[in-house]
PDB file of C-alpha atoms in Angstrom:
ATOM      1  CA  MET A   1       8.932 -15.440  -3.309  1.00 53.00           C
ATOM      2  CA  ASN A   2       9.284 -13.979  -6.769  1.00 58.00           C
ATOM      3  CA  PRO A   3      11.251 -10.696  -6.433  1.00 56.00           C
ATOM      4  CA  SER A   4       9.360  -9.219  -9.397  1.00 75.00           C
ATOM      5  CA  ILE A   5       6.300  -8.722  -7.206  1.00 93.00           C
ATOM      6  CA  THR A   6       8.032  -5.970  -5.243  1.00 95.00           C
ATOM      7  CA  PRO A   7       7.622  -2.482  -6.745  1.00 95.00           C
ATOM      8  CA  ASP A   8      10.028  -1.259  -9.395  1.00 93.00           C
ATOM      9  CA  ALA A   9      12.128   1.818  -8.764  1.00 93.00           C
ATOM     10  CA  HIS A  10      10.215   5.000  -9.485  1.00 93.00           C
ATOM     11  CA  PRO A  11      11.917   7.761 -11.506  1.00 93.00           C
ATOM     12  CA  ASP A  12      10.654  10.382  -9.035  1.00 93.00           C
ATOM     13  CA  PRO A  13      12.926  10.121  -5.948  1.00 94.00           C
ATOM     14  CA  TRP A  14      10.166  11.441  -3.674  1.00 91.00           C
ATOM     15  CA  LEU A  15       7.821   8.645  -4.753  1.00 93.00           C
ATOM     16  CA  ASP A  16      10.652   6.121  -4.693  1.00 95.00           C
ATOM     17  CA  LEU A  17      10.981   6.706  -0.928  1.00 95.00           C
ATOM     18  CA  LEU A  18       7.935   4.415  -0.593  1.00 95.00           C
ATOM     19  CA  ARG A  19       9.599   1.468  -2.338  1.00 96.00           C
ATOM     20  CA  GLY A  20      11.451  -0.018   0.652  1.00 97.00           C
ATOM     21  CA  TYR A  21       8.378   0.117   2.889  1.00 97.00           C
ATOM     22  CA  VAL A  22       6.122  -1.407   0.246  1.00 97.00           C
ATOM     23  CA  ALA A  23       8.692  -4.100  -0.632  1.00 97.00           C
ATOM     24  CA  ASP A  24       9.055  -5.029   3.058  1.00 97.00           C
ATOM     25  CA  THR A  25       5.260  -5.221   3.311  1.00 98.00           C
ATOM     26  CA  VAL A  26       5.074  -7.486   0.230  1.00 98.00           C
ATOM     27  CA  ARG A  27       7.635  -9.809   1.851  1.00 97.00           C
ATOM     28  CA  ALA A  28       5.706  -9.837   5.158  1.00 97.00           C
ATOM     29  CA  LEU A  29       2.455 -10.651   3.342  1.00 97.00           C
ATOM     30  CA  ALA A  30       4.126 -13.515   1.458  1.00 96.00           C
ATOM     31  CA  ALA A  31       5.638 -14.857   4.688  1.00 96.00           C
ATOM     32  CA  GLY A  32       2.142 -14.763   6.195  1.00 94.00           C
ATOM     33  CA  GLY A  33       0.710 -16.792   3.307  1.00 93.00           C
ATOM     34  CA  LEU A  34      -1.305 -13.923   1.829  1.00 93.00           C
ATOM     35  CA  ARG A  35      -0.197 -14.455  -1.813  1.00 93.00           C
ATOM     36  CA  PRO A  36       0.905 -11.051  -3.170  1.00 96.00           C
ATOM     37  CA  GLN A  37       0.763 -11.010  -6.981  1.00 94.00           C
ATOM     38  CA  ALA A  38       2.131  -7.572  -7.946  1.00 95.00           C
ATOM     39  CA  SER A  39       2.851  -4.157  -6.480  1.00 96.00           C
ATOM     40  CA  TRP A  40       3.532  -0.661  -7.702  1.00 95.00           C
ATOM     41  CA  LEU A  41       3.956   2.921  -6.592  1.00 94.00           C
ATOM     42  CA  ASP A  42       1.030   5.113  -7.619  1.00 83.00           C
ATOM     43  CA  PRO A  43       0.624   8.834  -8.304  1.00 83.00           C
ATOM     44  CA  ARG A  44       1.284  11.565  -5.788  1.00 86.00           C
ATOM     45  CA  ASP A  45      -1.019  13.950  -3.920  1.00 90.00           C
ATOM     46  CA  PRO A  46      -1.147  11.880  -1.850  1.00 94.00           C
ATOM     47  CA  ARG A  47       1.657   9.428  -2.550  1.00 94.00           C
ATOM     48  CA  ASP A  48       0.316   5.895  -2.533  1.00 95.00           C
ATOM     49  CA  ALA A  49       1.077   2.317  -3.464  1.00 96.00           C
ATOM     50  CA  THR A  50      -0.835  -0.836  -4.349  1.00 97.00           C
ATOM     51  CA  ILE A  51      -0.260  -4.514  -3.624  1.00 97.00           C
ATOM     52  CA  LEU A  52      -2.451  -6.976  -5.516  1.00 96.00           C
ATOM     53  CA  LEU A  53      -3.334 -10.171  -3.658  1.00 95.00           C
ATOM     54  CA  ALA A  54      -4.874 -13.399  -4.892  1.00 88.00           C
ATOM     55  CA  ASP A  55      -8.285 -13.622  -3.254  1.00 71.00           C
ATOM     56  CA  ALA A  56      -8.295 -16.801  -1.196  1.00 57.00           C
ATOM     57  CA  THR A  57     -12.067 -16.541  -0.742  1.00 55.00           C
ATOM     58  CA  ARG A  58     -12.782 -17.145  -4.441  1.00 52.00           C
ATOM     59  CA  SER A  59     -12.007 -19.854  -6.910  1.00 48.00           C
ATOM     60  CA  THR A  60      -8.650 -19.333  -8.599  1.00 48.00           C
ATOM     61  CA  SER A  61     -10.368 -19.983 -11.927  1.00 42.00           C
ATOM     62  CA  THR A  62     -12.119 -16.600 -11.637  1.00 44.00           C
ATOM     63  CA  ARG A  63      -8.769 -14.860 -11.140  1.00 54.00           C
ATOM     64  CA  ALA A  64     -10.410 -12.531  -8.641  1.00 71.00           C
ATOM     65  CA  LEU A  65      -8.017 -10.139  -6.974  1.00 89.00           C
ATOM     66  CA  ARG A  66      -8.168  -8.014  -3.941  1.00 94.00           C
ATOM     67  CA  ALA A  67      -5.829  -5.153  -3.338  1.00 96.00           C
ATOM     68  CA  LEU A  68      -4.098  -3.559  -0.433  1.00 97.00           C
ATOM     69  CA  VAL A  69      -3.632   0.177  -0.964  1.00 97.00           C
ATOM     70  CA  TRP A  70      -1.504   2.505   1.149  1.00 97.00           C
ATOM     71  CA  ASP A  71      -1.414   6.282   1.119  1.00 96.00           C
ATOM     72  CA  GLU A  72       0.596   8.754   3.130  1.00 96.00           C
ATOM     73  CA  GLU A  73      -2.438  10.272   4.819  1.00 96.00           C
ATOM     74  CA  THR A  74      -4.693   7.357   5.812  1.00 97.00           C
ATOM     75  CA  GLY A  75      -2.426   4.284   5.825  1.00 97.00           C
ATOM     76  CA  TRP A  76      -3.586   0.873   4.578  1.00 98.00           C
ATOM     77  CA  ARG A  77      -6.969  -0.193   3.222  1.00 97.00           C
ATOM     78  CA  THR A  78      -8.107  -3.314   1.435  1.00 97.00           C
ATOM     79  CA  GLY A  79     -10.957  -4.262  -0.862  1.00 96.00           C
ATOM     80  CA  ALA A  80     -11.844  -5.929  -4.135  1.00 95.00           C
ATOM     81  CA  TYR A  81      -9.599  -4.630  -6.904  1.00 95.00           C
ATOM     82  CA  VAL A  82     -11.621  -2.672  -9.485  1.00 95.00           C
ATOM     83  CA  SER A  83      -8.940  -0.922 -11.545  1.00 94.00           C
ATOM     84  CA  GLY A  84      -5.567   0.771 -11.417  1.00 92.00           C
ATOM     85  CA  GLY A  85      -1.959   0.297 -12.359  1.00 90.00           C
ATOM     86  CA  PRO A  86       1.399   2.048 -12.227  1.00 88.00           C
ATOM     87  CA  GLY A  87       0.688   5.761 -12.520  1.00 86.00           C
ATOM     88  CA  VAL A  88      -3.079   5.289 -12.221  1.00 90.00           C
ATOM     89  CA  ARG A  89      -4.894   5.632  -8.909  1.00 93.00           C
ATOM     90  CA  THR A  90      -6.227   2.246  -7.711  1.00 95.00           C
ATOM     91  CA  ARG A  91      -9.964   1.882  -7.216  1.00 95.00           C
ATOM     92  CA  LEU A  92     -11.344  -0.585  -4.665  1.00 96.00           C
ATOM     93  CA  ALA A  93     -14.849  -1.892  -4.096  1.00 96.00           C
ATOM     94  CA  GLU A  94     -15.958  -1.634  -0.474  1.00 94.00           C
ATOM     95  CA  PRO A  95     -12.630  -0.502   1.023  1.00 96.00           C
ATOM     96  CA  ALA A  96     -11.898  -1.377   4.656  1.00 96.00           C
ATOM     97  CA  TYR A  97      -9.201   0.578   6.504  1.00 97.00           C
ATOM     98  CA  LEU A  98      -6.785  -1.504   8.583  1.00 97.00           C
ATOM     99  CA  GLY A  99      -6.020   1.218  11.147  1.00 96.00           C
ATOM    100  CA  GLY A 100      -2.938   1.377  13.327  1.00 94.00           C
ATOM    101  CA  GLY A 101      -1.440   4.523  11.841  1.00 95.00           C
ATOM    102  CA  VAL A 102      -0.009   5.691   8.587  1.00 95.00           C
ATOM    103  CA  LEU A 103       3.267   3.733   8.780  1.00 95.00           C
ATOM    104  CA  VAL A 104       2.275   0.411  10.338  1.00 95.00           C
ATOM    105  CA  GLY A 105       5.088  -2.139  10.499  1.00 97.00           C
ATOM    106  CA  PRO A 106       4.998  -4.656   7.617  1.00 98.00           C
ATOM    107  CA  ASP A 107       4.427  -7.668   9.912  1.00 97.00           C
ATOM    108  CA  GLU A 108       1.576  -5.837  11.612  1.00 97.00           C
ATOM    109  CA  VAL A 109       0.008  -5.047   8.215  1.00 97.00           C
ATOM    110  CA  ALA A 110       0.026  -8.778   7.429  1.00 97.00           C
ATOM    111  CA  SER A 111      -1.444  -9.559  10.844  1.00 96.00           C
ATOM    112  CA  ARG A 112      -4.178  -6.925  10.559  1.00 96.00           C
ATOM    113  CA  LEU A 113      -5.108  -8.160   7.091  1.00 95.00           C
ATOM    114  CA  SER A 114      -5.167 -11.798   8.219  1.00 94.00           C
ATOM    115  CA  THR A 115      -7.402 -11.054  11.187  1.00 94.00           C
ATOM    116  CA  GLY A 116      -9.790  -8.827   9.242  1.00 92.00           C
ATOM    117  CA  ALA A 117      -8.997  -5.697  11.234  1.00 92.00           C
ATOM    118  CA  ALA A 118     -11.150  -2.798  10.099  1.00 93.00           C
ATOM    119  CA  THR A 119     -11.674   0.739  11.307  1.00 94.00           C
ATOM    120  CA  ALA A 120     -13.201   3.979  10.105  1.00 94.00           C
ATOM    121  CA  ARG A 121     -11.198   6.050   7.638  1.00 95.00           C
ATOM    122  CA  ARG A 122      -8.873   8.384   9.501  1.00 93.00           C
ATOM    123  CA  ALA A 123      -6.345  10.915   8.229  1.00 94.00           C
ATOM    124  CA  TYR A 124      -3.196  10.544  10.357  1.00 93.00           C
ATOM    125  CA  ARG A 125      -1.280  13.311   8.601  1.00 94.00           C
ATOM    126  CA  SER A 126      -1.516  15.594   5.578  1.00 91.00           C
ATOM    127  CA  ARG A 127       0.497  15.215   2.397  1.00 92.00           C
ATOM    128  CA  HIS A 128       1.341  18.899   2.907  1.00 89.00           C
ATOM    129  CA  ASP A 129       3.257  18.125   6.140  1.00 87.00           C
ATOM    130  CA  LEU A 130       6.672  18.126   4.484  1.00 84.00           C
ATOM    131  CA  ARG A 131       8.809  18.537   7.608  1.00 84.00           C
ATOM    132  CA  ASP A 132       7.111  16.175  10.055  1.00 89.00           C
ATOM    133  CA  GLY A 133       9.765  13.412   9.975  1.00 90.00           C
ATOM    134  CA  PHE A 134       7.639  11.090   7.850  1.00 93.00           C
ATOM    135  CA  ASP A 135      10.100  10.873   4.947  1.00 93.00           C
ATOM    136  CA  ASP A 136      12.905  10.168   7.424  1.00 94.00           C
ATOM    137  CA  ALA A 137      10.847   7.271   8.779  1.00 94.00           C
ATOM    138  CA  LEU A 138      10.322   5.942   5.237  1.00 93.00           C
ATOM    139  CA  ARG A 139      14.110   5.944   4.696  1.00 94.00           C
ATOM    140  CA  THR A 140      14.506   3.335   7.465  1.00 94.00           C
ATOM    141  CA  PHE A 141      12.961   0.610   5.281  1.00 92.00           C
TER     142      PHE A 141
END
């Protein structure tokens, strides 16, 4: 796997807390054959991150991409990539939430994506919950 597809360090230490979790998820997706292409840490409020994936359901000549987006309130969702980039909130067409919580293990994210898991949007926590142990959990990745 090309290490450049994991997210770069973010100058904001609070946003950079996401990097280990997102990098581990990129590696789990690659190990599961899901073809990550790029990833980045997005803006805050809520903090989020994006992983671009080659869309295996379309011809590679169309260069279609789908994205996997994570945020600290609702967890992971996937959909067709519309727009976004480092510092710009990612937009998806027809997002589907993977469920399982806000900090699903990287291997489970790959499994849920592979099996097409989908659930209704659910807020598991608020970005305003600053002392709920969430950042401590992020530090374990």
